[in-house]
Structure formats: structure tokens, C-alpha cells
Short mmCIF file of C-alpha atoms and ligand atoms in Angstrom, two decimals:
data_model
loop_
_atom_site.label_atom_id
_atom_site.label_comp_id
_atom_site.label_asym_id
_atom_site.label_seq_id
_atom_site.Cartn_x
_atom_site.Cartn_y
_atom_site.Cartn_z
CA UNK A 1 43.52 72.26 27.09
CA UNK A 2 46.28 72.26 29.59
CA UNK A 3 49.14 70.89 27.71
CA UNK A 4 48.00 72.54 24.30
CA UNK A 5 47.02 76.09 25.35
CA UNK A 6 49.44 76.41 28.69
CA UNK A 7 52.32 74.13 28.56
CA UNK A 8 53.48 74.00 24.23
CA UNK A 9 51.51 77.40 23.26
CA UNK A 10 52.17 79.54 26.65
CA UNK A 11 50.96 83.38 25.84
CA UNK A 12 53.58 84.26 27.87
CA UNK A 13 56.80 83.19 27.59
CA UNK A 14 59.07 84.43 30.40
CA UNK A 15 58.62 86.06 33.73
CA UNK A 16 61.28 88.63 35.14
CA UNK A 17 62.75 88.95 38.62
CA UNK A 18 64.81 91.76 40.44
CA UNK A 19 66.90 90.56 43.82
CA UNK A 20 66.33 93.21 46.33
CA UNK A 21 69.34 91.98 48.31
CA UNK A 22 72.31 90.27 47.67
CA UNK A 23 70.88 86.80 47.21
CA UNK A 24 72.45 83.00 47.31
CA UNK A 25 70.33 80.65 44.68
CA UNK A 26 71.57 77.05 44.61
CA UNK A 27 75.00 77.76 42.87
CA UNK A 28 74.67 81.03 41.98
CA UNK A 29 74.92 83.91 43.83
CA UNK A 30 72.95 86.94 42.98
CA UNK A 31 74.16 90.50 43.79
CA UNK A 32 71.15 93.20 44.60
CA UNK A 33 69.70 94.59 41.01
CA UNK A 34 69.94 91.11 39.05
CA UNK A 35 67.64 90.44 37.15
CA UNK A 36 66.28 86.87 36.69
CA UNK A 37 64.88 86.14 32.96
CA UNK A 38 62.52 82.81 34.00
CA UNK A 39 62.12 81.17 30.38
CA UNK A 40 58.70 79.66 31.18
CA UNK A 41 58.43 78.12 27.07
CA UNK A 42 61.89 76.70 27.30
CA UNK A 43 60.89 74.86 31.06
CA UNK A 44 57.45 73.80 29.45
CA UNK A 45 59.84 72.12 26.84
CA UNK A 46 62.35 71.19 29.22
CA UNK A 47 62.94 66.94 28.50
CA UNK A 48 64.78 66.87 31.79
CA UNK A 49 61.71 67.82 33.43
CA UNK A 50 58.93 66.39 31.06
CA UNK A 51 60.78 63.63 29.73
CA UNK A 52 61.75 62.40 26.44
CA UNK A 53 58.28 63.45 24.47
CA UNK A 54 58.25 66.78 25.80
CA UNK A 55 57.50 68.16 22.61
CA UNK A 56 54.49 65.40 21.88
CA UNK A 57 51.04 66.50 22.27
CA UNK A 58 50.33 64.02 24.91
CA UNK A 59 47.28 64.99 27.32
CA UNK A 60 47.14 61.11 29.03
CA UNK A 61 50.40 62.70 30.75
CA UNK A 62 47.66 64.67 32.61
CA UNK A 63 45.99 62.35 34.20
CA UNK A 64 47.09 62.94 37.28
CA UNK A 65 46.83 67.00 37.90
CA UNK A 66 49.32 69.37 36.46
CA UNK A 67 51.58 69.08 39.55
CA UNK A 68 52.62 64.98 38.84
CA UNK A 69 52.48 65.53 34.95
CA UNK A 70 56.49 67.00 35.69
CA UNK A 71 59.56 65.79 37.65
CA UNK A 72 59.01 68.52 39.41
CA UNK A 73 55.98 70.11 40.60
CA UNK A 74 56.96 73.98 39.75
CA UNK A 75 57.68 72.98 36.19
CA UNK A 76 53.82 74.36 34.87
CA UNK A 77 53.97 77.74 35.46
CA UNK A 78 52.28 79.41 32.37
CA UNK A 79 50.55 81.80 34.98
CA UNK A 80 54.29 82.76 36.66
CA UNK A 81 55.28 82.49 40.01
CA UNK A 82 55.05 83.16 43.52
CA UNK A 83 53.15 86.18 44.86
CA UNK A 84 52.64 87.91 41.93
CA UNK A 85 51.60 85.23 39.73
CA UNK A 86 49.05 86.08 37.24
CA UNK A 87 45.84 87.43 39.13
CA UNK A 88 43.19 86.66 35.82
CA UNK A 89 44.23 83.17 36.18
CA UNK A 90 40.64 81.94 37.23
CA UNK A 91 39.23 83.73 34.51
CA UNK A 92 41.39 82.96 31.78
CA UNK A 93 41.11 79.38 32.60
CA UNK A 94 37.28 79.94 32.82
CA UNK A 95 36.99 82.09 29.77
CA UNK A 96 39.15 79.32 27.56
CA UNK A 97 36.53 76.42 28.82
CA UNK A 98 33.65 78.67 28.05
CA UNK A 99 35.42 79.37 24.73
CA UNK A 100 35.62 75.30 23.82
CA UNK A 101 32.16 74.61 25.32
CA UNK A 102 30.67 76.89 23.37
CA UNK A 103 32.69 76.28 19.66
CA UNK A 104 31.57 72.46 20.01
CA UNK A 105 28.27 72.87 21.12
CA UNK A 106 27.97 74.29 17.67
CA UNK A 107 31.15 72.73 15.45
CA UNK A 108 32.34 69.07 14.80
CA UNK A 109 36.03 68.59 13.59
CA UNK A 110 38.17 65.76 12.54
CA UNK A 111 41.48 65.76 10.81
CA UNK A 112 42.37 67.22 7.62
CA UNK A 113 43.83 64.44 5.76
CA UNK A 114 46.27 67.16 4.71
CA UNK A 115 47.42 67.46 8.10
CA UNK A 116 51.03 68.09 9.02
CA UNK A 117 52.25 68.35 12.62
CA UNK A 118 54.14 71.57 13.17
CA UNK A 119 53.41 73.02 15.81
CA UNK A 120 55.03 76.23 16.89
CA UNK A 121 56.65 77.41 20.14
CA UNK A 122 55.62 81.12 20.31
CA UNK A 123 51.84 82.58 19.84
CA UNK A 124 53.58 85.03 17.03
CA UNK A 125 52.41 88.62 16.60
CA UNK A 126 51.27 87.14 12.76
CA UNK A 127 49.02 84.36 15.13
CA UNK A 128 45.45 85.82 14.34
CA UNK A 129 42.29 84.78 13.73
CA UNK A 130 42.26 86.53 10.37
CA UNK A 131 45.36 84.05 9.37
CA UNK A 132 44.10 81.16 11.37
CA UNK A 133 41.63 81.06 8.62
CA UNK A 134 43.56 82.32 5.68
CA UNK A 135 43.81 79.23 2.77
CA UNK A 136 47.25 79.56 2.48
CA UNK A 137 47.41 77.45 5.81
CA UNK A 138 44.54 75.30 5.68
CA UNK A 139 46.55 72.15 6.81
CA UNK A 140 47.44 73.31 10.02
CA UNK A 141 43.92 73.35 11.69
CA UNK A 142 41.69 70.77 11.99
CA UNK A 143 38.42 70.67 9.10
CA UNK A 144 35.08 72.34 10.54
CA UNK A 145 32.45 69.71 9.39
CA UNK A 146 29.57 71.13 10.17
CA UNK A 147 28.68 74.72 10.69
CA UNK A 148 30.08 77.78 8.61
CA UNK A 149 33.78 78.68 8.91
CA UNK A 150 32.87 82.34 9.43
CA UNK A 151 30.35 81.47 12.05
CA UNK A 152 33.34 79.72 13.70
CA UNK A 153 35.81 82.91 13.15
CA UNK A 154 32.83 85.11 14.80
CA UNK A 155 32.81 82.92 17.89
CA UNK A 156 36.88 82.76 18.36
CA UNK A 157 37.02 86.90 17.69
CA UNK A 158 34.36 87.71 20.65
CA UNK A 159 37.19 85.97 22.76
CA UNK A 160 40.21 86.70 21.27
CA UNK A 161 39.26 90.25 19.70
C1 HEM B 1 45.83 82.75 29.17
C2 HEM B 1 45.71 83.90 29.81
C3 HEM B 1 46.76 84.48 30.71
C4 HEM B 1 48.06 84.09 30.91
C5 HEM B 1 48.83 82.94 30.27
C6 HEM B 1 48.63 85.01 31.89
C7 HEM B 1 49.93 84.94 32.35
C8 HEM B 1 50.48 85.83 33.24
C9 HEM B 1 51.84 85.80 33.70
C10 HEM B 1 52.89 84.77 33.28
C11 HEM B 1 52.01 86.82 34.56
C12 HEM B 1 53.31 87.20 35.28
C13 HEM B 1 53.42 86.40 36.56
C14 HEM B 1 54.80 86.49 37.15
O1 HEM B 1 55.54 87.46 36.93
O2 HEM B 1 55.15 85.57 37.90
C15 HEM B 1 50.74 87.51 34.67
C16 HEM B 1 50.51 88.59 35.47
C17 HEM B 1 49.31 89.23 35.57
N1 HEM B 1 48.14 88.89 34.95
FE1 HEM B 1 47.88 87.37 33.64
N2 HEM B 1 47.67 85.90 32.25
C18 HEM B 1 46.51 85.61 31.58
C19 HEM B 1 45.30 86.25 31.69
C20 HEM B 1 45.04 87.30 32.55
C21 HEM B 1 43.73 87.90 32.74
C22 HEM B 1 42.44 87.44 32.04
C23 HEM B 1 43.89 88.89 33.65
C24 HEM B 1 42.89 89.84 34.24
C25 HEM B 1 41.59 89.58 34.30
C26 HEM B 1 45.30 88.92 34.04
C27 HEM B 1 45.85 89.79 34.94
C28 HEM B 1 47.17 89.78 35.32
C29 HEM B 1 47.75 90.75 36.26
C30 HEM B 1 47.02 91.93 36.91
C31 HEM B 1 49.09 90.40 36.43
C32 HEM B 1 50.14 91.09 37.30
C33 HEM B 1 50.12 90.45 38.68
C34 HEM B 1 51.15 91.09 39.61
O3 HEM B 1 52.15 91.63 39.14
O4 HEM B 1 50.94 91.01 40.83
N3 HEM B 1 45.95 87.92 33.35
N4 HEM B 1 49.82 86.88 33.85
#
């Protein structure tokens, strides 16, 4: 869940800063008013901090807690930063297990033997349920083998609306 729903599909993909004061950072130095564009998708991808199969789905590289998965231990930050990282953090997490828990207490899945990896870097605004399901993309999800498919679209809409 934490590499495929935080790290390669991150609902949000950038946090802004504002220096109130004149600021040095590492090289750079920041007059008062800059603002900072953090690209938390491109750091999630970043091979120089996750290594050369950065873009593999790869959970074993978990093992360990988010903070050793990286070189460096700020480099999982789909909840932001500092202070005013996200506050719904516990609940989103929470709400995502629940979510899972739930859709395979009732579903079983296994491959579709159509399958083709391509997996996408932004959750687009044409990312809904309503296409999740459409036909026209049945390759890129994984076959429901037991239970109804609408059953299963029910479930995912009282979460994702
Ligand atoms: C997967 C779900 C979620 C993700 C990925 C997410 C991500 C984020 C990010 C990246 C920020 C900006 C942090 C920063 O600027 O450093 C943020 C802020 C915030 N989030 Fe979330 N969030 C999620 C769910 C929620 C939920 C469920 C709630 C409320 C129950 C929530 C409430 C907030 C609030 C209030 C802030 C502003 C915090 C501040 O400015 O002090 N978020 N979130």
C-alpha cells in the first residue's frame, strides 16, 4: 500500500513554500517572498534517492519502514513536510486499510492475462471509478474472480465518492 498508493500514485504531487526572510539553503540562497515548488512525484521517482528500480513496483524494498526504504530518510513525503504536514494523515492511512480490508474480505483477484504494466505518474482528473471500470481499459486492473464488479464499484465509491 505504501509504495503503490503513496510513493508511484501520490494524490498530491507538490507542496509549496514561502521564505519569510532572506534565507541560505545549501547552495542557494533564497531572498524573502520565494517560493519553493517541492516536486514530491518527481522525489518519489527520484533513482538517486530510490535507486535504479525506482519506477518498479517493488514493496520487499519496504521491509524495513518507510524511513530505510530511501537514501535518505525525508525522501517519502506523500503527506508534505514539516509543521504543516498533512493533518488527515492518520485517517487517510486508516481509511485506505479499512478500504483494502474490506474489498478482500469480499473479492479475490489475480492477473488478467491481458495485463500490461503502465502505470501512470499522476492520479488524472479522468482517474475515476466510473473509468476504472469502463471496458475500454479492462487490462489495466487486475480480474475480480469472485463477487460482482458493481458490488466492487459500490464499495470503492463509498470511499472515494
Ligand atoms: C491520501 C490522502 C491524503 C494525502 C496524500 C494528503 C496529503 C497532504 C499534503 C501533501 C498536504 C500539504 C503538506 C505540506 O504542505 O507540507 C496536506 C495538507 C493537509 N491535509 Fe492532507 N492528505 C490526505 C488526506 C487528508 C485527510 C483525510 C484530511 C482531513 C481529515 C487532510 C487534511 C489536511 C489539512 C487540514 C492540511 C493542511 C495542513 C496545514 O496546512 O497545516 N488530508 N495533505
Amino acid at each position: 500500500m505504501t509504495q503503490s498508493s503513496f510513493i508511484h500514485q501520490s494524490p498530491a504531487v507538490a507542496a509549496i513554500r514561502r521564505a519569510k526572510v532572506d534565507t541560505e539553503l545549501g547552495d542557494f540562497t533564497l531572498p524573502r517572498g520565494t517560493e519553493l515548488l517541492i516536486p514530491i512525484i518527481a522525489i518519489h521517482y527520484d533513482q538517486t534517492l530510490w535507486g535504479q528500480d525506482a519506477n518498479e513496483f517493488n514493496p520487499a524494498g519496504f521491509g524495513l519502514g518507510v524511513a530505510q526504504a530511501a537514501k535518505h530518510p525525508m525522501a517519502f513525503m506523500p503527506f508534505g513536510i514539516s509543521a504543516r504536514r498533512c493533518v488527515g494523515q492518520n485517517v487517510a492511512v486508516l481509511q485506505a486499510k479499512l478500504a483494502i480490508a474490506m474489498i478482500l474480505q469480499r473479492f479475490s483477484f489475480d492477473l488478467s492475462p491481458n495485463y500490461q504494466h503502465a502505470p501512470t505518474k499522476l492520479l488524472t482528473p479522468s482517474f475515476t471509478t466510473t473509468n476504472l471500470f469502463n471496458n475500454n481499459i479492462p487490462n489495466i486492473i487486475p480480474q475480480v474472480r469472485s463477487g460482482r464488479i458493481g458490488d466492487l464499484q459500490d464499495l470503492i465509491l463509498t470511499f472515494v465518492g
